[in-house]
């Protein structure tokens, strides 16, 4: 599977103002980078479009995008599921 | 509530709708509406468009029919209004039967709930005249019953439905992430002129993570049974008046204060204020009791309620703030604000009256940068 880091980070930066100038810390809560309930929807939709995935209902919960690390794992998992 | 006649600076069309929204209560208002409807300068296109935007088409139709203005209104418009009113009455009848069907199923499983908004108000605030438009049926449950209720609704033939939204996927994700409502549910039916029945089930009086809320479990205690017109011996549970008032006001606050509703074109309309005015008119004794103030203070919603009532008083010349003794509540900063997204509040300088009349509300820009606040 390709490394998705660049596309993933570009996607986050498009929506999270505080993530723009700095390297993304994958352990920090996304709320601290400016994520709120509206931008969360926008981020998830952008991830779906960018990576051609669809978040199933059971992944549409806060835990999925609490940190960039958690979100990236979810995206990778869905890409792998789709590829198999 | 006593109120002065509205000024006519926004034109006769708007004045008619303001008068109808707040309710015609005396002869001077009856005469004013009659005079405005028969004035030579009345623009019917504008009146009908605004009546549609504010879900007042059946109410306008009823006013014209009951004032015997058959020969003062252009014939084709009169005929269309007449059939719109009849269709609305038919839809209400269909909705009543569906409400009872769902209510029965929830009650059979011992799930606490109430019926809210249009279906609850149609008979109590609008005298079962078929003038209150509703596009869905609304229920309120507790968050812990979400899964049980979803199961019941699926057994009744309802399915989650997002096609009503401009961006269905956005709406679907948003409804999963903000669980203050179940996803909107719909069922296909085979009735003349009505293809789908939509049901909206909320489990919060406001919204997910709202700084202003009243616990839904508390609000659902001791509901009142409300008879269903035309169905002998059948009733539905509704909020008791204090919580009916709080829910209606806080729901209006949600749609008016959260900018996302402005952007999606689904924010507050005249009839939402009309509901509040009628609730106060018909439950004055219960609402002026100290219990309401105590509940508002306990849950920290007094400023949100004052926000709504102050805008309402400014717009409709009512005296709700004084009547409910809220003069010392609500602050100017909150009154002139709107929430962009959780934690971020924009200053907002427009008048509510201007906003209600505007046909391009989505383009309204904040007057100051967003600041962190509650």
XYZ file of N, CA and C in Angstrom, chain B residues 87-320:
702
model
N -55.315 20.893 0.795
C -54.260 19.884 0.797
C -53.567 19.848 2.171
N -53.345 21.003 2.753
C -52.691 21.030 4.067
C -53.546 20.317 5.115
N -54.843 20.519 5.018
C -55.742 19.855 5.974
C -55.678 18.339 5.791
N -55.606 17.928 4.559
C -55.514 16.491 4.267
C -54.194 15.931 4.815
N -53.096 16.660 4.591
C -51.802 16.179 5.087
C -51.813 16.079 6.614
N -52.417 17.053 7.266
C -52.480 17.009 8.728
C -53.243 15.757 9.182
N -54.313 15.444 8.472
C -55.099 14.253 8.821
C -54.248 12.988 8.680
N -53.510 12.902 7.581
C -52.625 11.744 7.369
C -51.555 11.706 8.457
N -50.978 12.856 8.764
C -49.945 12.935 9.803
C -50.498 12.536 11.172
N -51.726 12.929 11.440
C -52.320 12.559 12.742
C -52.369 11.041 12.886
N -52.839 10.371 11.833
C -52.948 8.909 11.899
C -51.574 8.267 12.081
N -50.580 8.819 11.384
C -49.235 8.256 11.500
C -48.652 8.540 12.886
N -48.937 9.708 13.410
C -48.457 10.053 14.755
C -48.987 9.049 15.769
N -50.270 8.745 15.656
C -50.896 7.809 16.599
C -50.278 6.415 16.440
N -50.023 6.032 15.199
C -49.430 4.704 14.940
C -48.035 4.599 15.598
N -47.217 5.612 15.418
C -45.874 5.589 16.002
C -45.964 5.684 17.528
N -46.829 6.578 18.003
C -46.959 6.776 19.457
C -47.394 5.478 20.133
N -48.311 4.790 19.500
C -48.792 3.527 20.062
C -47.652 2.512 20.162
N -46.842 2.432 19.108
C -45.736 1.469 19.094
C -44.705 1.793 20.177
N -44.404 3.078 20.347
C -43.432 3.471 21.376
C -44.004 3.194 22.773
N -45.280 3.518 22.954
C -45.921 3.306 24.264
C -45.984 1.811 24.585
N -46.269 0.995 23.591
C -46.340 -0.464 23.814
C -45.030 -1.026 24.343
N -43.934 -0.394 23.978
C -42.611 -0.872 24.430
C -42.126 -0.123 25.674
N -42.987 0.708 26.216
C -42.649 1.406 27.461
C -41.583 2.470 27.305
N -41.452 3.017 26.103
C -40.421 4.040 25.855
C -41.001 5.430 26.155
N -40.370 6.202 27.048
C -40.870 7.568 27.307
C -40.645 8.469 26.085
N -41.624 9.244 25.735
C -41.501 10.151 24.579
C -42.599 11.204 24.658
N -42.438 12.251 23.875
C -43.545 13.187 23.624
C -43.551 13.535 22.137
N -44.711 13.975 21.675
C -44.845 14.524 20.328
C -44.614 16.028 20.465
N -43.866 16.608 19.531
C -43.527 18.034 19.671
C -43.930 18.819 18.414
N -43.689 20.098 18.480
C -43.807 21.046 17.363
C -45.157 20.978 16.648
N -45.154 20.942 15.330
C -46.385 21.133 14.563
C -47.556 20.280 15.017
N -47.311 18.985 15.190
C -48.421 18.105 15.548
C -48.954 18.425 16.943
N -48.077 18.844 17.830
C -48.526 19.210 19.178
C -49.248 20.561 19.170
N -48.829 21.449 18.276
C -49.382 22.807 18.281
C -50.660 22.946 17.455
N -50.789 22.099 16.462
C -51.863 22.283 15.475
C -53.225 22.410 16.146
N -53.477 21.564 17.128
C -54.789 21.622 17.775
C -54.802 22.581 18.966
N -53.671 22.703 19.674
C -53.699 23.523 20.890
C -53.473 25.010 20.621
N -52.630 25.329 19.646
C -52.324 26.744 19.394
C -52.996 27.272 18.131
N -53.405 26.374 17.239
C -53.948 26.814 15.949
C -55.375 26.308 15.727
N -56.008 25.873 16.823
C -57.442 25.552 16.829
C -57.881 24.534 15.773
N -56.991 23.662 15.381
C -57.313 22.598 14.405
C -57.932 23.133 13.116
N -57.488 24.290 12.698
C -58.056 24.893 11.485
C -57.347 24.411 10.218
N -56.284 23.653 10.414
C -55.521 23.192 9.251
C -54.632 24.277 8.682
N -54.302 25.275 9.502
C -53.501 26.402 9.009
C -52.020 26.269 9.356
N -51.692 25.381 10.300
C -50.281 25.236 10.698
C -49.623 24.238 9.735
N -48.667 24.744 8.951
C -47.976 23.857 8.012
C -46.927 23.040 8.756
N -46.779 21.798 8.385
C -45.675 20.987 8.933
C -45.168 20.076 7.828
N -43.847 19.917 7.774
C -43.342 19.015 6.731
C -42.911 17.673 7.276
N -42.989 17.525 8.597
C -42.696 16.214 9.177
C -43.396 16.100 10.529
N -43.197 14.963 11.171
C -43.766 14.758 12.502
C -42.587 14.659 13.473
N -42.694 15.364 14.575
C -41.559 15.450 15.496
C -41.842 14.746 16.816
N -40.841 14.019 17.266
C -40.912 13.344 18.560
C -39.676 13.712 19.374
N -39.787 13.546 20.695
C -38.622 13.718 21.576
C -38.496 12.470 22.441
N -37.294 11.930 22.509
C -37.019 10.750 23.339
C -35.776 11.045 24.182
N -35.372 10.092 25.017
C -34.119 10.280 25.761
C -32.973 9.643 24.958
N -31.740 10.126 25.177
C -30.612 9.549 24.436
C -30.467 8.039 24.665
N -30.794 7.575 25.885
C -30.573 6.144 26.148
C -31.522 5.248 25.335
N -32.590 5.805 24.794
C -33.552 4.997 24.029
C -33.334 5.063 22.518
N -32.257 5.698 22.096
C -32.035 5.864 20.647
C -32.098 4.528 19.887
N -31.365 3.534 20.375
C -31.317 2.254 19.643
C -32.678 1.567 19.642
N -33.337 1.594 20.817
C -34.660 0.945 20.906
C -35.650 1.608 19.942
N -35.605 2.930 19.918
C -36.549 3.661 19.065
C -36.248 3.392 17.584
N -34.972 3.329 17.260
C -34.599 3.041 15.871
C -35.158 1.682 15.451
N -35.074 0.710 16.354
C -35.608 -0.625 16.052
C -37.120 -0.559 15.825
N -37.806 0.149 16.708
C -39.264 0.286 16.568
C -39.607 0.930 15.224
N -38.887 1.994 14.901
C -39.202 2.718 13.671
C -38.955 1.850 12.436
N -37.913 1.045 12.495
C -37.648 0.157 11.351
C -38.753 -0.900 11.242
N -39.232 -1.382 12.382
C -40.348 -2.339 12.359
C -41.602 -1.706 11.750
N -41.719 -0.398 11.931
C -42.893 0.311 11.381
C -42.699 0.702 9.905
N -41.559 0.340 9.362
C -41.332 0.594 7.939
C -40.547 1.847 7.622
N -39.985 2.500 8.645
C -39.195 3.713 8.402
C -37.735 3.366 8.147
N -37.102 4.155 7.315
C -35.685 3.986 6.994
C -34.985 5.343 7.102
N -33.693 5.347 7.488
C -32.963 6.630 7.473
C -33.000 7.218 6.067
N -33.125 8.522 6.027
C -33.402 9.189 4.759
C -32.621 10.495 4.709
N -31.726 10.599 3.725
C -30.908 11.809 3.645
C -31.117 12.567 2.335
N -31.961 12.036 1.476
C -32.108 12.648 0.150
C -32.649 14.066 0.189
N -33.293 14.431 1.325
C -33.850 15.780 1.427
C -32.752 16.841 1.446
N -31.526 16.429 1.827
C -30.453 17.415 1.975
C -29.755 17.645 0.638
N -29.234 18.851 0.469
C -28.511 19.199 -0.752
C -27.302 18.276 -0.910
N -26.613 18.012 0.186
C -25.477 17.101 0.171
C -25.792 15.967 1.139
N -26.310 14.880 0.591
C -26.814 13.789 1.426
C -25.714 13.171 2.298
N -24.517 13.008 1.740
C -23.433 12.380 2.525
C -23.003 13.289 3.680
N -22.923 14.571 3.420
C -22.564 15.516 4.485
C -23.577 15.418 5.630
N -24.844 15.363 5.257
C -25.895 15.291 6.260
C -25.811 13.981 7.045
N -25.497 12.907 6.329
C -25.409 11.600 6.979
C -24.262 11.590 8.006
N -23.098 12.082 7.588
C -21.956 12.128 8.510
C -22.282 13.052 9.688
N -22.841 14.200 9.374
C -23.153 15.167 10.423
C -24.135 14.583 11.444
N -25.128 13.856 10.968
C -26.118 13.312 11.915
C -25.507 12.227 12.794
N -24.515 11.510 12.261
C -23.842 10.481 13.092
C -22.925 11.129 14.128
N -22.299 12.230 13.740
C -21.343 12.869 14.659
C -22.031 13.768 15.685
N -23.238 14.174 15.381
C -23.963 15.073 16.301
C -25.263 14.394 16.730
N -25.167 13.483 17.656
C -26.341 12.642 17.953
C -27.388 13.329 18.840
N -27.809 14.546 18.436
C -28.925 15.162 19.161
C -30.267 14.749 18.546
N -30.206 14.178 17.350
C -31.386 13.625 16.685
C -31.030 12.241 16.148
N -32.035 11.397 15.947
C -31.809 10.219 15.123
C -31.692 10.709 13.684
N -31.088 9.909 12.797
C -31.137 10.325 11.389
C -32.599 10.506 10.983
N -32.830 11.461 10.103
C -34.217 11.681 9.661
C -34.765 10.380 9.075
N -36.011 10.055 9.431
C -36.591 8.780 9.004
C -37.759 9.032 8.057
N -37.918 8.153 7.103
C -39.028 8.322 6.157
C -39.652 6.983 5.818
N -40.930 7.033 5.470
C -41.659 5.838 5.046
C -42.510 6.214 3.843
N -42.445 5.375 2.823
C -43.292 5.633 1.657
C -44.718 5.246 1.992
N -45.647 6.075 1.566
C -47.053 5.739 1.809
C -47.841 5.860 0.508
N -49.008 5.313 0.522
C -49.824 5.328 -0.681
C -51.079 6.155 -0.425
N -50.860 7.475 -0.346
C -51.982 8.383 -0.104
C -51.996 9.442 -1.202
N -53.170 9.856 -1.647
C -53.209 10.879 -2.704
C -52.419 12.132 -2.304
N -51.483 12.515 -3.140
C -50.754 13.755 -2.913
C -49.652 13.697 -1.876
N -49.480 12.577 -1.225
C -48.428 12.475 -0.205
C -47.648 11.182 -0.460
N -46.392 11.347 -0.797
C -45.573 10.195 -1.185
C -44.784 9.642 -0.007
N -44.313 10.551 0.840
C -43.447 10.139 1.955
C -43.929 10.755 3.256
N -43.722 10.029 4.338
C -43.914 10.648 5.655
C -42.544 10.701 6.322
N -42.131 11.900 6.696
C -40.845 12.082 7.381
C -41.085 12.196 8.877
N -40.209 11.566 9.627
C -40.292 11.705 11.085
C -38.937 12.150 11.612
N -38.974 13.130 12.477
C -37.754 13.690 13.049
C -37.781 13.411 14.556
N -36.819 12.641 15.019
C -36.818 12.266 16.432
C -35.595 12.863 17.118
N -35.848 13.775 18.031
C -34.756 14.444 18.754
C -34.547 13.769 20.100
N -33.324 13.878 20.611
C -33.083 13.399 21.967
C -32.353 14.451 22.797
N -32.539 15.708 22.391
C -31.974 16.836 23.133
C -32.873 18.036 22.875
N -32.987 18.913 23.873
C -33.789 20.115 23.645
C -33.026 21.130 22.806
N -31.707 20.951 22.688
C -30.940 21.893 21.866
C -30.045 21.137 20.886
N -28.739 21.027 21.186
C -27.850 20.342 20.257
C -26.691 19.715 21.019
N -26.001 18.805 20.356
C -24.880 18.102 20.966
C -23.858 19.105 21.506
N -23.478 18.929 22.759
C -22.486 19.787 23.420
C -22.919 21.257 23.512
N -24.199 21.494 23.508
C -24.682 22.871 23.636
C -24.366 23.406 25.023
N -23.946 24.686 25.104
C -23.763 25.278 26.439
C -25.108 25.616 27.090
N -26.178 25.540 26.311
C -27.521 25.835 26.831
C -28.383 24.580 26.650
N -28.760 23.950 27.733
C -29.604 22.763 27.564
C -30.399 22.482 28.834
N -31.488 21.780 28.658
C -32.304 21.299 29.771
C -32.327 19.782 29.617
N -32.047 19.027 30.684
C -32.001 17.574 30.522
C -33.322 17.035 29.980
N -33.218 16.238 28.937
C -34.432 15.750 28.293
C -35.213 14.811 29.228
N -34.505 14.085 30.077
C -35.186 13.166 31.011
C -36.135 13.960 31.928
N -35.644 15.109 32.387
C -36.467 15.970 33.245
C -37.664 16.525 32.472
N -37.407 16.956 31.248
C -38.485 17.553 30.445
C -39.585 16.545 30.122
N -39.200 15.284 30.040
C -40.193 14.256 29.675
C -41.036 13.789 30.865
N -40.687 14.236 32.061
C -41.478 13.823 33.228
C -42.870 14.460 33.177
N -43.853 13.720 33.619
C -45.244 14.198 33.705
C -45.762 14.872 32.430
N -45.694 14.180 31.309
C -46.253 14.790 30.091
C -47.761 14.935 30.195
N -48.319 15.792 29.359
C -49.785 15.927 29.336
C -50.330 15.150 28.136
N -51.499 14.564 28.311
C -52.133 13.838 27.216
C -52.990 14.812 26.419
N -52.752 14.861 25.157
C -53.447 15.829 24.306
C -54.351 15.079 23.322
N -55.657 15.347 23.344
C -56.564 14.637 22.423
C -56.213 14.920 20.963
N -56.446 13.916 20.122
C -56.234 14.103 18.679
C -57.588 14.428 18.045
N -57.695 15.583 17.398
C -58.981 15.954 16.788
C -59.452 14.897 15.784
N -60.729 14.600 15.847
C -61.300 13.654 14.889
C -61.060 12.199 15.220
N -60.350 11.921 16.308
C -60.098 10.528 16.687
C -60.555 10.354 18.133
N -61.756 9.958 18.287
C -62.374 9.895 19.601
C -61.607 8.984 20.569
N -61.325 9.519 21.744
C -60.661 8.738 22.780
C -59.167 8.522 22.564
N -58.616 9.113 21.511
C -57.188 8.926 21.227
C -56.419 10.191 21.641
N -55.296 9.987 22.323
C -54.487 11.147 22.714
C -53.007 10.841 22.522
N -52.205 11.897 22.529
C -50.754 11.740 22.409
C -50.088 12.490 23.566
N -48.971 11.954 24.064
C -48.280 12.692 25.134
C -47.497 13.876 24.565
N -47.601 14.998 25.241
C -46.856 16.210 24.844
C -46.189 16.786 26.095
N -45.193 17.638 25.899
C -44.569 18.308 27.044
C -45.618 19.059 27.842
N -45.435 19.129 29.160
C -46.301 20.035 29.902
C -45.872 21.474 29.577
N -46.769 22.452 29.801
C -46.549 23.792 29.223
C -45.173 24.413 29.478
N -44.634 24.280 30.682
C -43.339 24.920 30.942
C -42.249 24.343 30.044
N -42.236 23.028 29.911
C -41.200 22.419 29.074
C -41.521 22.590 27.590
N -42.800 22.665 27.264
C -43.171 22.952 25.867
C -42.614 24.319 25.477
N -42.765 25.266 26.388
C -42.245 26.612 26.153
C -40.719 26.581 26.028
N -40.065 25.922 26.990
C -38.593 25.901 26.966
C -38.070 25.227 25.698
N -38.668 24.107 25.345
C -38.203 23.413 24.141
C -38.403 24.290 22.908
N -39.574 24.886 22.799
C -39.883 25.680 21.607
C -38.945 26.876 21.490
N -38.696 27.522 22.614
C -37.805 28.687 22.600
C -36.352 28.257 22.325
N -35.920 27.196 22.988
C -34.528 26.766 22.794
C -34.314 26.203 21.378
N -35.338 25.610 20.834
C -35.241 25.112 19.460
C -35.121 26.281 18.484
N -35.899 27.315 18.749
C -35.799 28.524 17.917
C -34.402 29.134 18.058
N -33.932 29.171 19.307
C -32.588 29.705 19.563
C -31.549 28.923 18.748
N -31.684 27.605 18.750
C -30.749 26.748 18.003
C -30.729 27.139 16.522
N -31.907 27.265 15.939
C -31.970 27.544 14.506
C -31.575 28.979 14.176
N -31.769 29.868 15.117
C -31.443 31.272 14.853
C -29.999 31.607 15.214
N -29.491 30.973 16.257
C -28.173 31.365 16.778
C -27.029 30.614 16.097
N -27.282 29.363 15.704
C -26.215 28.604 15.056
C -26.134 28.988 13.577
N -24.963 29.426 13.188
C -24.826 29.947 11.834
C -25.033 28.875 10.768
N -24.827 27.607 11.139
C -24.944 26.565 10.114
C -26.359 26.505 9.544
N -27.361 26.868 10.358
C -28.731 26.848 9.843
C -28.962 28.019 8.880
N -28.270 29.128 9.132
C -28.368 30.260 8.206
C -27.764 29.859 6.875
N -26.594 29.217 6.940
C -25.899 28.839 5.712
C -26.684 27.807 4.913
N -27.411 26.938 5.609
C -28.161 25.903 4.882
C -29.566 26.382 4.486
N -29.882 27.631 4.829
C -31.190 28.178 4.447
C -32.351 27.590 5.233
N -32.071 27.012 6.382
C -33.151 26.396 7.174
C -33.278 27.049 8.548
N -32.828 28.290 8.627
C -32.902 28.913 9.955
C -34.296 29.487 10.219
N -34.373 30.275 11.230
C -35.671 30.652 11.808
C -36.608 31.396 10.832
N -37.885 31.107 10.963
C -38.903 31.788 10.159
C -39.959 32.423 11.051
N -40.855 33.167 10.420
C -41.889 33.868 11.198
C -42.706 32.936 12.083
N -43.043 31.761 11.561
C -43.945 30.896 12.319
C -43.316 30.316 13.580
N -41.991 30.232 13.603
C -41.336 29.760 14.836
C -41.613 30.762 15.959
N -41.538 32.037 15.606
C -41.886 33.058 16.598
C -43.384 33.027 16.888
N -44.169 32.754 15.841
C -45.618 32.648 16.031
C -45.970 31.583 17.057
N -45.269 30.475 17.019
C -45.508 29.403 18.007
C -45.231 29.916 19.433
N -44.125 30.635 19.585
C -43.747 31.119 20.921
C -44.776 32.131 21.435
N -45.188 33.039 20.557
C -46.177 34.048 20.971
C -47.465 33.371 21.431
N -47.919 32.398 20.669
C -49.164 31.703 21.038
C -48.992 30.876 22.320
N -47.824 30.270 22.478
C -47.590 29.499 23.713
C -47.696 30.399 24.938
N -47.127 31.588 24.832
C -47.196 32.526 25.964
C -48.634 32.999 26.155
N -49.299 33.336 25.064
C -50.691 33.807 25.155
C -51.579 32.781 25.859
N -51.399 31.518 25.502
C -52.339 30.496 25.994
C -51.921 29.854 27.313
N -50.707 30.123 27.748
C -50.253 29.500 28.999
C -49.682 30.537 29.957
N -50.219 31.741 29.887
C -49.631 32.839 30.642
C -49.505 32.551 32.136
N -50.547 31.995 32.724
C -50.497 31.743 34.174
C -49.391 30.777 34.548
N -49.248 29.731 33.733
C -48.239 28.717 34.058
C -46.826 29.233 33.806
N -46.686 30.132 32.835
C -45.345 30.597 32.481
C -44.876 31.761 33.339
N -45.811 32.454 33.963
C -45.400 33.565 34.820
C -45.171 33.084 36.257
N -45.384 31.829 36.481
C -45.122 31.222 37.777
C -43.603 31.179 38.006
N -43.161 31.179 39.250
C -41.715 31.209 39.515
C -41.008 29.922 39.093
N -41.780 28.871 38.824
C -41.148 27.594 38.451
C -40.324 27.717 37.163
N -40.841 28.465 36.212
C -40.128 28.602 34.939
C -38.760 29.252 35.152
N -38.748 30.343 35.907
C -37.488 31.040 36.153
C -36.511 30.135 36.904
N -37.044 29.388 37.872
C -36.177 28.477 38.648
C -35.542 27.432 37.726
N -36.337 26.856 36.838
C -35.799 25.834 35.924
C -34.762 26.445 34.987
N -35.059 27.628 34.478
C -34.113 28.275 33.561
C -32.795 28.567 34.264
N -32.892 29.031 35.513
C -31.668 29.367 36.247
C -30.890 28.107 36.623
N -31.628 27.073 37.023
C -30.964 25.809 37.388
C -30.112 25.299 36.237
N -30.634 25.413 35.029
C -29.928 24.830 33.881
C -29.146 25.861 33.059
N -29.113 27.079 33.530
C -28.289 28.096 32.848
C -28.767 28.434 31.442
N -30.078 28.423 31.219
C -30.579 28.732 29.874
C -31.277 30.095 29.805
N -31.220 30.838 30.908
C -31.960 32.101 30.944
C -31.506 33.061 29.836
N -30.201 33.146 29.607
C -29.716 34.070 28.572
C -30.185 33.654 27.180
N -30.210 32.354 26.942
C -30.667 31.872 25.623
C -32.145 32.191 25.428
N -32.933 31.989 26.477
C -34.366 32.298 26.397
C -34.550 33.809 26.208
N -33.790 34.587 26.969
C -33.887 36.048 26.843
C -33.486 36.500 25.437
N -32.505 35.827 24.836
C -32.079 36.147 23.460
C -33.278 36.068 22.525
N -34.015 34.973 22.631
C -35.168 34.763 21.748
C -36.262 35.795 22.033
N -36.569 35.969 23.312
C -37.698 36.834 23.653
C -37.407 38.305 23.354
N -36.168 38.709 23.531
C -35.843 40.110 23.220
C -35.927 40.365 21.719
N -35.429 39.413 20.924
C -35.569 39.572 19.473
C -37.046 39.535 19.070
N -37.800 38.680 19.750
C -39.235 38.568 19.441
C -39.958 39.871 19.767
N -39.681 40.421 20.942
C -40.333 41.674 21.345
C -39.995 42.821 20.382
N -38.711 42.879 19.981
C -38.298 43.935 19.043
C -39.007 43.796 17.700
N -39.200 42.554 17.286
C -39.744 42.294 15.956
C -41.264 42.398 15.910
N -41.915 41.848 16.926
C -43.377 41.725 16.872
C -44.110 42.659 17.844
N -43.373 43.529 18.505
C -43.978 44.473 19.463
C -44.710 43.744 20.592
N -44.218 42.591 20.964
C -44.780 41.873 22.113
C -44.051 42.335 23.381
N -44.479 41.815 24.524
C -43.865 42.231 25.792
C -43.495 41.008 26.621
N -42.929 40.037 25.954
C -42.661 38.758 26.612
C -41.588 38.879 27.697
